Coordinates of C-alpha atoms and ligand atoms in Angstrom, one line a residue:
M1 CA -43.0 -51.9 -5.9
S2 CA -44.7 -55.4 -5.7
Q3 CA -46.3 -57.0 -2.8
P4 CA -47.2 -60.1 -2.7
T5 CA -51.3 -60.4 -2.9
N6 CA -51.4 -62.0 0.9
A7 CA -49.2 -59.1 2.2
L8 CA -51.0 -56.3 1.4
F9 CA -54.3 -58.4 2.3
S10 CA -52.8 -59.1 5.8
R11 CA -51.5 -55.4 6.2
I12 CA -55.2 -53.8 5.4
W13 CA -56.8 -56.3 7.3
A14 CA -54.4 -55.2 10.6
D15 CA -54.9 -52.0 10.2
Y16 CA -58.0 -51.1 8.8
L17 CA -60.2 -54.3 9.1
K18 CA -60.2 -55.5 12.3
P19 CA -61.8 -53.0 14.4
H20 CA -64.7 -54.2 12.1
S21 CA -64.3 -57.2 12.3
A22 CA -67.8 -57.5 14.7
V23 CA -69.3 -55.5 12.4
M24 CA -68.8 -57.8 9.2
A25 CA -68.9 -60.8 10.8
V26 CA -72.6 -59.6 11.2
A27 CA -73.1 -58.8 7.3
F28 CA -71.6 -61.9 6.2
T29 CA -74.0 -64.1 8.6
F30 CA -76.4 -62.1 6.8
M31 CA -75.1 -62.7 3.9
V32 CA -75.0 -66.4 4.9
I33 CA -78.6 -66.3 4.8
E34 CA -79.1 -64.3 1.8
G35 CA -77.1 -67.0 -0.3
S36 CA -78.9 -69.7 1.1
T37 CA -82.2 -68.5 0.3
L38 CA -81.5 -69.4 -3.5
A39 CA -81.0 -72.8 -2.7
A40 CA -83.7 -73.4 -0.9
L41 CA -85.9 -71.3 -4.0
S42 CA -84.5 -73.8 -6.7
W43 CA -85.0 -76.9 -3.8
M44 CA -88.9 -75.3 -3.7
L45 CA -89.7 -76.0 -7.1
K46 CA -89.5 -80.1 -6.7
P47 CA -92.7 -80.1 -5.1
L48 CA -93.7 -77.5 -7.0
F49 CA -93.4 -79.2 -10.1
D50 CA -93.8 -82.8 -8.5
R51 CA -96.7 -82.3 -6.1
V52 CA -98.6 -79.6 -8.0
F53 CA -97.8 -79.4 -11.3
V54 CA -97.6 -83.5 -12.4
G55 CA -99.6 -84.5 -9.5
G56 CA -102.9 -82.2 -9.1
D57 CA -102.5 -81.5 -5.4
T58 CA -103.8 -78.1 -5.4
G59 CA -103.9 -78.0 -1.9
A60 CA -99.9 -77.7 -2.1
I61 CA -99.6 -74.7 -4.3
W62 CA -100.4 -73.0 -0.6
W63 CA -97.4 -73.6 1.0
V64 CA -95.3 -73.7 -1.0
G65 CA -96.0 -70.3 -2.7
G66 CA -96.1 -69.4 0.9
A67 CA -92.6 -70.9 1.2
I68 CA -91.4 -69.0 -2.0
F69 CA -92.6 -65.4 -0.6
S70 CA -90.9 -65.9 2.6
L71 CA -88.0 -66.7 0.5
F72 CA -88.0 -63.6 -0.9
L73 CA -89.1 -61.4 2.2
I74 CA -85.7 -62.9 4.2
R75 CA -83.9 -62.1 0.7
A76 CA -84.8 -58.4 0.9
F77 CA -84.5 -58.0 4.6
T78 CA -81.0 -59.7 4.7
S79 CA -79.9 -58.1 1.4
V80 CA -81.0 -54.0 3.6
I81 CA -79.1 -54.8 6.7
N82 CA -75.9 -56.4 4.3
R83 CA -75.9 -53.3 2.6
T84 CA -76.2 -50.7 5.1
L85 CA -73.5 -52.6 7.2
L86 CA -70.8 -53.0 4.5
A87 CA -71.2 -49.4 3.1
R88 CA -70.7 -48.7 6.9
V89 CA -67.4 -50.2 6.9
S90 CA -65.7 -49.5 3.7
Q91 CA -66.8 -45.7 4.5
A92 CA -65.0 -46.0 7.5
V93 CA -62.3 -47.7 6.4
A94 CA -61.6 -44.8 3.5
A95 CA -62.4 -42.1 5.9
R96 CA -59.1 -43.2 8.6
M97 CA -57.0 -44.3 5.3
Q98 CA -57.6 -40.8 3.7
T99 CA -56.6 -39.0 7.1
D100 CA -53.9 -41.3 8.3
L101 CA -52.3 -40.8 4.6
L102 CA -52.8 -36.9 4.3
G103 CA -51.2 -36.9 8.2
H104 CA -48.4 -39.5 7.7
I105 CA -47.2 -37.4 4.6
M106 CA -47.5 -34.0 6.5
R107 CA -44.4 -35.3 8.4
L108 CA -42.6 -35.7 5.9
D109 CA -39.6 -34.3 4.4
A110 CA -39.0 -32.1 2.0
Q111 CA -36.6 -34.4 -0.1
F112 CA -39.9 -36.5 -0.3
F113 CA -42.2 -33.5 -1.6
Q114 CA -39.2 -32.9 -3.9
T115 CA -40.4 -36.0 -6.4
N116 CA -43.7 -36.1 -5.3
P117 CA -46.0 -33.3 -6.7
P118 CA -49.0 -32.3 -4.8
G119 CA -51.2 -33.1 -7.3
A120 CA -49.6 -36.8 -7.3
L121 CA -50.0 -37.3 -3.5
L122 CA -54.1 -35.5 -3.4
E123 CA -55.3 -38.6 -6.6
R124 CA -53.4 -41.2 -4.1
I125 CA -54.8 -39.9 -1.2
Q126 CA -58.3 -39.8 -3.0
G127 CA -58.3 -42.1 -6.0
D128 CA -56.6 -44.8 -4.0
T129 CA -58.5 -44.6 -1.8
M130 CA -61.5 -45.1 -3.3
A131 CA -60.2 -47.8 -5.4
V132 CA -60.1 -49.5 -2.4
Q133 CA -62.8 -48.6 -0.7
D134 CA -65.6 -50.8 -2.6
I135 CA -63.6 -53.8 -2.4
W136 CA -64.3 -54.8 1.1
R137 CA -67.7 -54.8 0.3
V138 CA -67.8 -57.0 -3.3
F139 CA -65.3 -59.1 -0.9
I140 CA -67.5 -59.9 1.2
T141 CA -70.8 -60.1 -0.5
G142 CA -68.3 -62.6 -2.9
A143 CA -67.3 -64.4 -0.2
G144 CA -70.4 -64.3 2.2
R145 CA -73.1 -64.4 -0.6
D146 CA -71.7 -65.7 -3.5
I147 CA -70.0 -68.4 -2.3
V148 CA -72.4 -69.6 0.6
S149 CA -75.1 -69.5 -2.8
L150 CA -73.1 -71.7 -5.2
I151 CA -72.1 -74.2 -2.1
A152 CA -75.6 -74.5 -1.1
L153 CA -76.6 -73.9 -5.0
F154 CA -74.6 -77.3 -5.8
A155 CA -75.5 -79.2 -2.7
V156 CA -79.0 -79.2 -3.9
A157 CA -77.9 -80.1 -7.5
L158 CA -75.6 -82.9 -6.2
A159 CA -79.2 -84.2 -3.9
I160 CA -81.1 -84.7 -7.1
D161 CA -78.5 -86.4 -9.2
P162 CA -74.5 -86.2 -9.0
R163 CA -73.9 -87.7 -13.0
W164 CA -76.0 -84.1 -14.0
T165 CA -73.7 -82.1 -11.6
A166 CA -70.6 -83.7 -13.0
I167 CA -71.9 -82.9 -16.7
A168 CA -72.8 -79.1 -15.2
L169 CA -69.0 -79.0 -14.5
V170 CA -66.9 -80.5 -16.9
G171 CA -66.3 -77.4 -18.5
A172 CA -65.0 -75.8 -15.8
P173 CA -61.1 -76.4 -15.7
L174 CA -61.0 -74.2 -19.1
L175 CA -61.2 -71.2 -16.5
I176 CA -58.5 -71.5 -14.6
L177 CA -55.4 -70.6 -17.0
P178 CA -57.6 -67.8 -18.4
T179 CA -58.4 -66.3 -14.8
L180 CA -54.7 -66.4 -14.3
L181 CA -53.6 -64.5 -17.1
V182 CA -56.3 -61.8 -17.0
Q183 CA -55.8 -61.4 -13.3
R184 CA -51.9 -60.5 -14.4
Y185 CA -53.3 -58.8 -17.1
I186 CA -55.2 -56.3 -15.4
R187 CA -53.2 -55.6 -12.0
R188 CA -49.9 -54.5 -14.7
K189 CA -52.4 -52.2 -16.5
M190 CA -53.9 -51.0 -13.6
R191 CA -50.3 -49.9 -12.2
D192 CA -49.9 -48.1 -15.2
T193 CA -53.0 -46.6 -15.2
R194 CA -52.7 -45.3 -11.4
V195 CA -49.5 -43.9 -12.4
R196 CA -51.2 -41.8 -15.4
A197 CA -54.1 -40.8 -13.5
S198 CA -51.2 -38.8 -10.8
D199 CA -49.4 -37.3 -13.9
R200 CA -53.5 -35.8 -14.9
A201 CA -53.7 -34.5 -11.5
T202 CA -50.5 -33.1 -11.3
R203 CA -51.4 -31.2 -14.4
I204 CA -54.4 -30.0 -13.3
D205 CA -52.9 -28.5 -10.2
E206 CA -50.4 -26.8 -12.3
V207 CA -52.3 -25.4 -14.7
L208 CA -55.0 -23.8 -12.0
H209 CA -51.8 -22.9 -9.8
G210 CA -50.1 -21.2 -12.8
I211 CA -53.2 -19.9 -14.5
Q212 CA -52.3 -16.7 -14.6
T213 CA -48.9 -18.0 -16.4
V214 CA -51.5 -20.3 -18.9
R215 CA -53.6 -17.0 -20.0
L216 CA -50.3 -14.6 -20.4
N217 CA -48.0 -16.4 -22.2
R218 CA -51.4 -17.7 -24.4
I219 CA -50.7 -21.5 -23.9
E220 CA -54.1 -22.8 -23.3
D221 CA -53.9 -25.3 -26.4
Y222 CA -50.6 -26.6 -25.6
Q223 CA -51.5 -27.6 -21.7
Q224 CA -54.7 -28.7 -23.3
A225 CA -53.2 -30.9 -25.3
R226 CA -50.8 -32.5 -22.6
F227 CA -53.6 -33.1 -20.4
A228 CA -55.1 -34.7 -23.4
A229 CA -52.6 -37.3 -24.3
I230 CA -52.6 -38.1 -20.6
V231 CA -56.3 -38.6 -20.3
D232 CA -56.3 -40.7 -23.8
K233 CA -53.8 -43.3 -22.7
I234 CA -56.4 -43.4 -19.6
R235 CA -59.4 -44.0 -21.5
D236 CA -57.4 -46.6 -23.6
S237 CA -56.3 -48.7 -20.6
E238 CA -59.8 -48.0 -18.4
T239 CA -61.2 -49.3 -21.6
R240 CA -58.8 -52.4 -22.2
I241 CA -58.8 -53.1 -18.6
A242 CA -62.8 -53.4 -18.9
G243 CA -62.8 -55.8 -22.0
I244 CA -60.3 -58.0 -20.5
G245 CA -61.7 -58.1 -16.8
A246 CA -65.4 -58.9 -18.7
V247 CA -63.6 -62.4 -20.3
V248 CA -63.5 -64.4 -17.4
P249 CA -67.1 -63.9 -16.9
A250 CA -68.0 -64.5 -20.7
L251 CA -66.4 -67.5 -20.4
I252 CA -68.2 -68.5 -17.2
D253 CA -70.8 -67.7 -20.0
V254 CA -69.5 -70.4 -22.4
V255 CA -68.5 -73.1 -19.4
T256 CA -72.0 -72.7 -17.8
G257 CA -73.8 -73.3 -21.8
L258 CA -71.8 -76.5 -22.5
G259 CA -73.0 -77.7 -19.0
F260 CA -76.9 -76.8 -19.4
V261 CA -76.4 -78.5 -23.3
G262 CA -74.9 -81.2 -21.1
V263 CA -77.5 -81.5 -18.2
L264 CA -80.4 -81.2 -21.3
W265 CA -79.3 -83.7 -23.3
L266 CA -78.7 -87.0 -20.7
G267 CA -81.2 -85.5 -17.4
G268 CA -83.9 -84.1 -20.8
A269 CA -84.2 -88.3 -22.0
E270 CA -84.2 -89.6 -18.7
V271 CA -87.3 -87.4 -17.7
T272 CA -88.3 -89.0 -20.6
A273 CA -87.9 -92.3 -19.8
G274 CA -89.7 -91.4 -16.5
E275 CA -86.5 -92.6 -14.7
R276 CA -86.2 -89.1 -12.7
T277 CA -89.4 -86.4 -12.5
V278 CA -90.1 -83.2 -13.9
G279 CA -90.0 -81.8 -10.8
D280 CA -86.2 -83.0 -9.9
F281 CA -85.0 -81.6 -13.6
M282 CA -87.0 -78.1 -13.1
A283 CA -85.6 -78.1 -9.3
F284 CA -81.7 -79.1 -11.0
F285 CA -82.0 -76.6 -13.8
T286 CA -83.0 -73.7 -11.4
A287 CA -80.3 -74.7 -9.3
L288 CA -77.6 -74.2 -12.3
S289 CA -79.3 -71.5 -13.2
L290 CA -79.1 -69.4 -10.0
A291 CA -75.9 -70.3 -9.6
F292 CA -75.0 -68.4 -13.1
Q293 CA -74.8 -64.6 -11.8
P294 CA -73.2 -65.6 -8.5
L295 CA -70.6 -67.1 -10.6
R296 CA -70.1 -64.0 -12.7
R297 CA -69.5 -62.1 -9.9
L298 CA -67.5 -64.6 -8.7
G299 CA -65.2 -64.2 -11.6
A300 CA -64.7 -60.2 -11.8
L301 CA -64.1 -60.2 -8.3
A302 CA -60.5 -61.2 -9.2
G303 CA -60.3 -58.4 -11.9
S304 CA -61.5 -56.3 -8.4
W305 CA -59.1 -57.6 -6.4
Q306 CA -56.1 -56.5 -8.9
I307 CA -57.7 -53.0 -9.3
A308 CA -57.7 -52.8 -5.8
A309 CA -54.4 -54.2 -4.8
A310 CA -52.4 -52.0 -7.6
S311 CA -54.5 -48.9 -5.2
L312 CA -53.3 -50.8 -2.2
E313 CA -49.6 -50.7 -3.0
R314 CA -48.8 -47.1 -4.3
I315 CA -50.9 -46.2 -0.4
Y316 CA -49.0 -48.6 1.5
G317 CA -46.0 -47.4 -0.9
I318 CA -46.2 -43.5 1.0
F319 CA -46.9 -45.4 4.5
D320 CA -44.0 -47.3 4.2
T321 CA -42.0 -44.0 3.2
R322 CA -40.6 -42.7 6.2
A323 CA -39.2 -38.6 7.3
T324 CA -35.3 -39.0 7.3
V325 CA -34.8 -36.0 9.3
L326 CA -36.0 -37.3 12.9
S327 CA -36.6 -35.8 16.0
G328 CA -34.7 -36.1 18.5
A329 CA -35.5 -36.0 22.6
R330 CA -34.5 -32.5 24.1
A331 CA -37.6 -31.1 25.1
E332 CA -36.7 -28.2 26.9
A333 CA -35.9 -25.2 25.1
P334 CA -32.3 -24.2 23.9
D335 CA -30.9 -21.9 26.6
S336 CA -29.1 -19.4 24.7
T337 CA -30.3 -18.5 20.9
E338 CA -26.9 -18.5 19.6
I339 CA -26.8 -20.2 16.1
R340 CA -23.5 -21.5 14.7
L341 CA -22.8 -23.7 12.0
D342 CA -19.4 -25.6 11.6
D343 CA -18.0 -26.7 8.2
V344 CA -21.6 -27.8 7.3
H345 CA -21.8 -29.5 3.5
L346 CA -25.4 -30.4 2.0
S347 CA -26.6 -31.6 -1.0
Y348 CA -30.1 -31.4 -2.8
G349 CA -29.5 -35.0 -4.5
D350 CA -26.1 -35.0 -5.7
H351 CA -26.3 -31.1 -6.5
P352 CA -23.8 -29.7 -3.4
V353 CA -25.6 -26.6 -2.2
L354 CA -23.4 -25.9 0.7
N355 CA -19.6 -26.4 0.5
G356 CA -18.1 -26.0 4.5
L357 CA -20.4 -23.5 5.8
S358 CA -19.0 -21.9 9.3
F359 CA -20.3 -18.9 11.2
T360 CA -22.3 -18.1 13.9
A361 CA -25.4 -15.9 15.0
E362 CA -25.0 -14.0 18.1
P363 CA -28.0 -13.8 20.4
G364 CA -30.0 -10.7 20.3
Q365 CA -28.3 -9.5 17.1
T366 CA -29.5 -9.1 13.6
T367 CA -27.4 -11.2 11.4
A368 CA -27.5 -10.4 7.5
L369 CA -26.8 -13.1 4.7
V370 CA -26.3 -12.0 1.5
G371 CA -24.6 -12.9 -1.5
P372 CA -26.0 -14.1 -5.2
S373 CA -29.2 -16.1 -6.3
G374 CA -28.7 -19.4 -5.9
A375 CA -25.8 -19.1 -3.4
G376 CA -27.1 -20.8 -0.8
K377 CA -29.3 -18.4 1.6
S378 CA -33.0 -20.2 1.6
T379 CA -30.9 -23.5 2.4
V380 CA -29.4 -22.0 5.6
F381 CA -33.7 -21.0 6.9
N382 CA -34.8 -24.6 5.9
L383 CA -31.6 -26.3 7.7
L384 CA -32.2 -24.4 11.1
T385 CA -35.9 -25.4 10.8
R386 CA -34.8 -28.7 9.7
M387 CA -36.7 -29.3 6.6
I388 CA -33.5 -30.9 5.4
D389 CA -30.1 -31.9 7.2
P390 CA -26.9 -31.6 6.2
R391 CA -24.8 -34.3 4.8
S392 CA -21.7 -33.6 7.1
G393 CA -21.0 -30.8 9.6
Q394 CA -22.8 -29.2 12.7
V395 CA -25.2 -26.8 13.3
T396 CA -25.9 -26.0 17.1
L397 CA -28.1 -23.7 18.9
G398 CA -26.9 -22.7 22.2
G399 CA -24.7 -25.2 22.0
V400 CA -26.5 -28.0 21.7
D401 CA -27.1 -30.4 17.8
L402 CA -30.5 -29.2 16.1
R403 CA -30.4 -33.0 15.9
D404 CA -30.7 -33.4 19.6
Y405 CA -33.7 -31.2 19.8
D406 CA -37.3 -32.4 19.8
L407 CA -38.8 -31.7 16.7
A408 CA -41.6 -29.5 17.9
T409 CA -39.0 -28.3 20.3
L410 CA -37.0 -27.2 17.4
R411 CA -39.6 -25.3 15.2
D412 CA -40.7 -23.3 18.2
Q413 CA -37.9 -21.6 19.0
F414 CA -38.3 -19.9 15.3
S415 CA -40.9 -17.4 13.3
V416 CA -39.9 -17.7 9.3
V417 CA -41.4 -15.1 7.5
S418 CA -40.6 -15.9 4.0
Q419 CA -41.3 -13.5 0.5
E420 CA -44.1 -15.7 -0.6
P421 CA -45.8 -17.1 2.8
A422 CA -48.6 -19.3 2.1
L423 CA -51.6 -18.1 3.3
F424 CA -55.1 -20.4 3.2
D425 CA -58.3 -20.1 2.4
E426 CA -59.5 -19.3 5.5
T427 CA -60.7 -15.6 7.7
L428 CA -57.9 -13.5 8.2
R429 CA -58.4 -14.2 11.3
D430 CA -57.4 -17.7 11.1
N431 CA -54.7 -17.2 9.0
I432 CA -52.7 -15.5 11.6
T433 CA -54.2 -17.5 14.7
L434 CA -53.2 -20.2 13.1
G435 CA -55.4 -22.0 15.0
N436 CA -54.3 -21.6 18.4
P437 CA -56.3 -19.7 21.1
A438 CA -55.0 -16.4 20.8
E439 CA -55.6 -13.2 23.8
P440 CA -57.4 -10.2 22.6
E441 CA -54.0 -8.0 23.2
A442 CA -51.5 -10.4 22.0
L443 CA -53.8 -10.0 19.0
A444 CA -54.6 -6.8 19.3
R445 CA -50.5 -6.1 19.0
A446 CA -50.0 -8.0 16.7
L447 CA -52.0 -6.6 13.9
R448 CA -50.8 -3.2 15.1
T449 CA -47.4 -4.1 15.0
A450 CA -48.0 -6.1 11.3
H451 CA -49.8 -3.1 10.0
V452 CA -52.6 -5.6 9.3
S453 CA -55.3 -3.5 10.8
D454 CA -55.0 -0.7 8.5
F455 CA -56.7 -2.9 5.9
A456 CA -58.1 -5.0 7.3
E457 CA -60.7 -2.2 8.9
R458 CA -61.3 -1.3 5.0
L459 CA -62.4 -4.8 4.4
P460 CA -65.9 -5.1 4.2
H461 CA -65.8 -8.3 7.2
G462 CA -62.9 -7.0 8.6
L463 CA -60.7 -9.6 10.1
A464 CA -63.4 -12.2 9.1
S465 CA -63.2 -11.9 5.5
R466 CA -61.4 -14.6 3.6
A467 CA -58.0 -14.4 2.0
G468 CA -58.9 -16.8 -1.1
P469 CA -57.2 -19.9 -2.4
R470 CA -53.3 -19.4 -1.4
G471 CA -54.6 -16.2 -0.1
S472 CA -54.9 -14.9 -3.4
A473 CA -57.7 -12.2 -2.6
L474 CA -54.8 -10.3 -0.8
S475 CA -52.3 -8.2 -2.4
G476 CA -48.3 -9.3 -2.1
G477 CA -48.0 -6.9 0.7
Q478 CA -50.7 -7.7 2.6
R479 CA -50.1 -11.2 2.3
Q480 CA -46.8 -10.2 3.5
R481 CA -48.0 -8.4 6.8
I482 CA -50.3 -11.7 7.9
A483 CA -47.0 -13.6 7.7
I484 CA -45.2 -11.0 9.7
A485 CA -48.6 -11.1 12.3
R486 CA -47.9 -14.5 12.6
A487 CA -44.8 -14.1 13.7
V488 CA -45.5 -11.9 16.3
L489 CA -48.5 -13.5 17.4
R490 CA -45.9 -16.8 17.7
D491 CA -43.7 -14.2 19.8
A492 CA -40.7 -17.1 19.1
P493 CA -37.3 -16.4 20.0
I494 CA -35.3 -16.3 16.8
L495 CA -36.5 -14.4 13.7
L496 CA -35.4 -15.8 10.1
L497 CA -36.3 -13.1 7.5
D498 CA -36.2 -13.3 3.9
E499 CA -36.9 -9.7 2.7
A500 CA -38.9 -8.5 0.1
T501 CA -37.5 -7.8 -3.1
S502 CA -39.5 -7.0 -6.1
A503 CA -43.2 -7.9 -5.6
L504 CA -44.3 -5.0 -3.5
D505 CA -44.9 -1.2 -4.3
A506 CA -43.4 1.9 -2.3
A507 CA -46.2 2.1 -0.4
S508 CA -46.3 -1.2 0.9
E509 CA -42.6 -1.7 0.9
R510 CA -42.8 1.1 3.8
L511 CA -45.4 -1.0 6.0
V512 CA -43.9 -3.9 5.5
Q513 CA -40.2 -2.8 6.9
A514 CA -41.9 -1.3 9.3
A515 CA -43.6 -4.1 10.7
L516 CA -40.1 -6.1 10.1
D517 CA -38.4 -3.8 12.1
D518 CA -40.3 -3.9 15.3
L519 CA -41.0 -7.6 14.8
S520 CA -36.9 -8.1 14.9
Q521 CA -36.4 -5.8 17.9
D522 CA -34.5 -7.9 20.7
R523 CA -34.7 -10.8 19.0
T524 CA -32.2 -13.2 17.4
T525 CA -32.3 -12.2 13.6
L526 CA -31.3 -14.1 10.4
V527 CA -32.5 -11.7 7.7
I528 CA -32.0 -12.7 4.3
A529 CA -31.1 -9.2 2.6
H530 CA -32.3 -7.6 0.0
R531 CA -32.0 -4.0 1.0
L532 CA -29.0 -2.0 1.6
S533 CA -30.6 -0.6 4.4
T534 CA -31.1 -3.7 6.3
V535 CA -27.4 -4.6 5.4
R536 CA -26.3 -1.1 7.0
A537 CA -28.1 -1.7 10.4
A538 CA -27.3 -5.4 10.4
D539 CA -25.0 -6.4 13.4
K540 CA -23.0 -8.9 11.6
I541 CA -22.8 -9.1 7.5
V542 CA -22.2 -13.1 6.3
V543 CA -21.5 -12.8 2.6
I544 CA -22.0 -16.5 1.3
E545 CA -21.1 -17.1 -2.0
A546 CA -21.1 -20.6 -3.7
G547 CA -21.8 -22.4 -0.2
R548 CA -19.4 -21.2 2.0
V549 CA -18.8 -18.2 3.6
A550 CA -16.8 -15.6 1.3
E551 CA -16.3 -12.9 4.2
Q552 CA -18.6 -11.5 7.0
G553 CA -18.2 -8.5 9.3
S554 CA -19.8 -5.4 10.0
H555 CA -20.7 -2.8 6.8
D556 CA -18.0 -0.3 7.2
Q557 CA -15.7 -3.3 7.9
L558 CA -16.4 -5.0 4.8
M559 CA -16.6 -1.3 2.8
A560 CA -13.2 -1.1 3.8
K561 CA -12.1 -4.5 2.5
D562 CA -12.9 -3.4 -1.1
G563 CA -13.8 -7.3 -1.2
A564 CA -16.9 -9.3 -2.7
Y565 CA -18.9 -7.3 0.0
A566 CA -18.6 -4.3 -1.5
A567 CA -18.5 -5.4 -5.2
L568 CA -22.1 -6.8 -4.0
V569 CA -22.8 -3.6 -3.1
R570 CA -22.3 -2.1 -5.9
L571 CA -23.9 -4.4 -8.1
Q572 CA -26.5 -6.0 -6.3
F573 CA -27.4 -2.6 -3.7
G574 CA -26.2 -0.4 -6.0
A575 CA -29.1 1.0 -8.2
R576 CA -31.5 1.2 -5.0
E577 CA -29.3 3.9 -2.8
Ligands
ADP1 P1 -30.3 -18.4 -2.3 O1 -31.6 -18.0 -1.2 O2 -29.0 -18.1 -1.7 O3 -30.7 -17.6 -3.6 P2 -31.3 -21.5 -2.2 O4 -30.9 -21.9 -1.0 O5 -32.6 -20.9 -2.5 O6 -30.3 -20.0 -2.4 O7 -30.0 -22.2 -3.0 C1 -29.4 -22.8 -3.5 C2 -29.1 -23.8 -4.8 O8 -29.7 -25.0 -3.9 C3 -29.8 -23.5 -5.5 O9 -28.6 -23.8 -6.9 C4 -31.0 -23.8 -6.0 O10 -31.1 -24.8 -7.5 C5 -30.5 -25.3 -5.1 N1 -31.8 -25.8 -4.6 C6 -32.2 -25.0 -3.4 N2 -33.6 -26.0 -3.4 C7 -33.2 -27.3 -4.2 C8 -34.4 -28.4 -3.6 N3 -35.4 -28.3 -3.1 N4 -34.3 -28.7 -4.7 C9 -33.5 -28.7 -5.3 N5 -31.8 -27.5 -5.4 C10 -32.7 -27.4 -4.7

């Protein structure tokens, strides 16, 4: 988790900042100009006092006044340019980082999503990138304007009197240790806070997605209390971070105060004794006063960097997570759609799910997978589409190991229709075409085959109606028919079908079933069967129990055997027939 700060910095520089180095160099130059105006300003006070006020040279008031006003004009001009350029850089960096993060996350495995809930990932993409977005502005402003201001102001101070300068700085070493301690504290606390911010996003995500369950079970108060507990902890940490973060600027106040008093004590005496001019003293004093704000800002900079670093660690933590399911090289489609599993073992974590599963699904035929819930049927689908890889054993498609195929080629071979199809809050048409261009005839055929036209025509905007968040504007049966239309349009040679169980009423079920029957015509079909009629019609039935094949054969063969299948038919399908 913990990466040294400079390692983080060089990575972010190489990955994101380098392309903007020209813009940043320009901004830096203007920062330097803006920064040096402060020193020039303090320097102008010497002639103002010595020539105008003390010397009585009223003519000088014009050029001194003019020079001072020009300095302010330069400051105004450079600061607008700086801010615009730096906003451009930080926005560009954040935008690209967010896009890259989502892009990277989408390509990670099932295993990753198992341990990283959607809310937590949302927080990383949005919250963490926001936390680092500002740091470039803060940094370049610090490095450019504030450091330059300080150097120039101290140059003025030194030019006026090195001894006074030494006295002004006498308290500075007092700052070193507290600064280091504060930085470590902030980094540690901030890591915690970012984790909690992820928990917060996860809670919001779960509550909102499960809003129906929350309300039906009347657990609003319970959820609110859980949320409050997380939010309160975040509030505590953030308050502490702000408090502790203010310590360094506060110490700078104290140290500067000490310097002021020292200079007043020594310099004041010298001016009254006539050894130094009032102008010397005023210019020195102003330089010191002007150094105060940049110094405070620089004091807070270390804390800001620690806050950003905590988020950068999390961002790079994701970028450094690699997919374990890797693409193979073979980009040609398989010669046949024969699917063969050979002694496949697979675990989720250390929970074994498939335990030596072997069977073959013949091309062009329908193979029904049946078995008790939790037997591993859906896992077979995840295996075939390489959402997850087996621990041992082999899965082949057309005689070639799945791992040898290019992932895109492999996934192009399958259409998956699941019980809970994911719909996006887009139009029905977009939900079906999924952003691919579709021939009007192909789309019309998909709509007909999937019986989508039946209900789409009755909607006020037809196919241009929106599906609602996660498809919530549609009924379960309608959602499934959209998913089937997708599959028809996709026209992949292999169909993986998880039959709907109970979500549908009889009329919808008949329509969905008719759509599925049309779809599976002439395709290699694997179906997780929940209906006796499907199993009966299947060319082969594979009974899976505890991750291995208990029996296989046709309905009649298996019934005659009177084994696991016959028992399952009585138990699982008995009531439905
Ligand atoms: P079926 O489809 O036959 O009901 P599944 O293939 O969905 O069974 O699940 C088989 C087993 O694997 C179950 O015990 C389930 O708890 C477990 N399982 C499924 N998916 C996951 C997952 N993503 N993480 C951990 N365990 C899982």
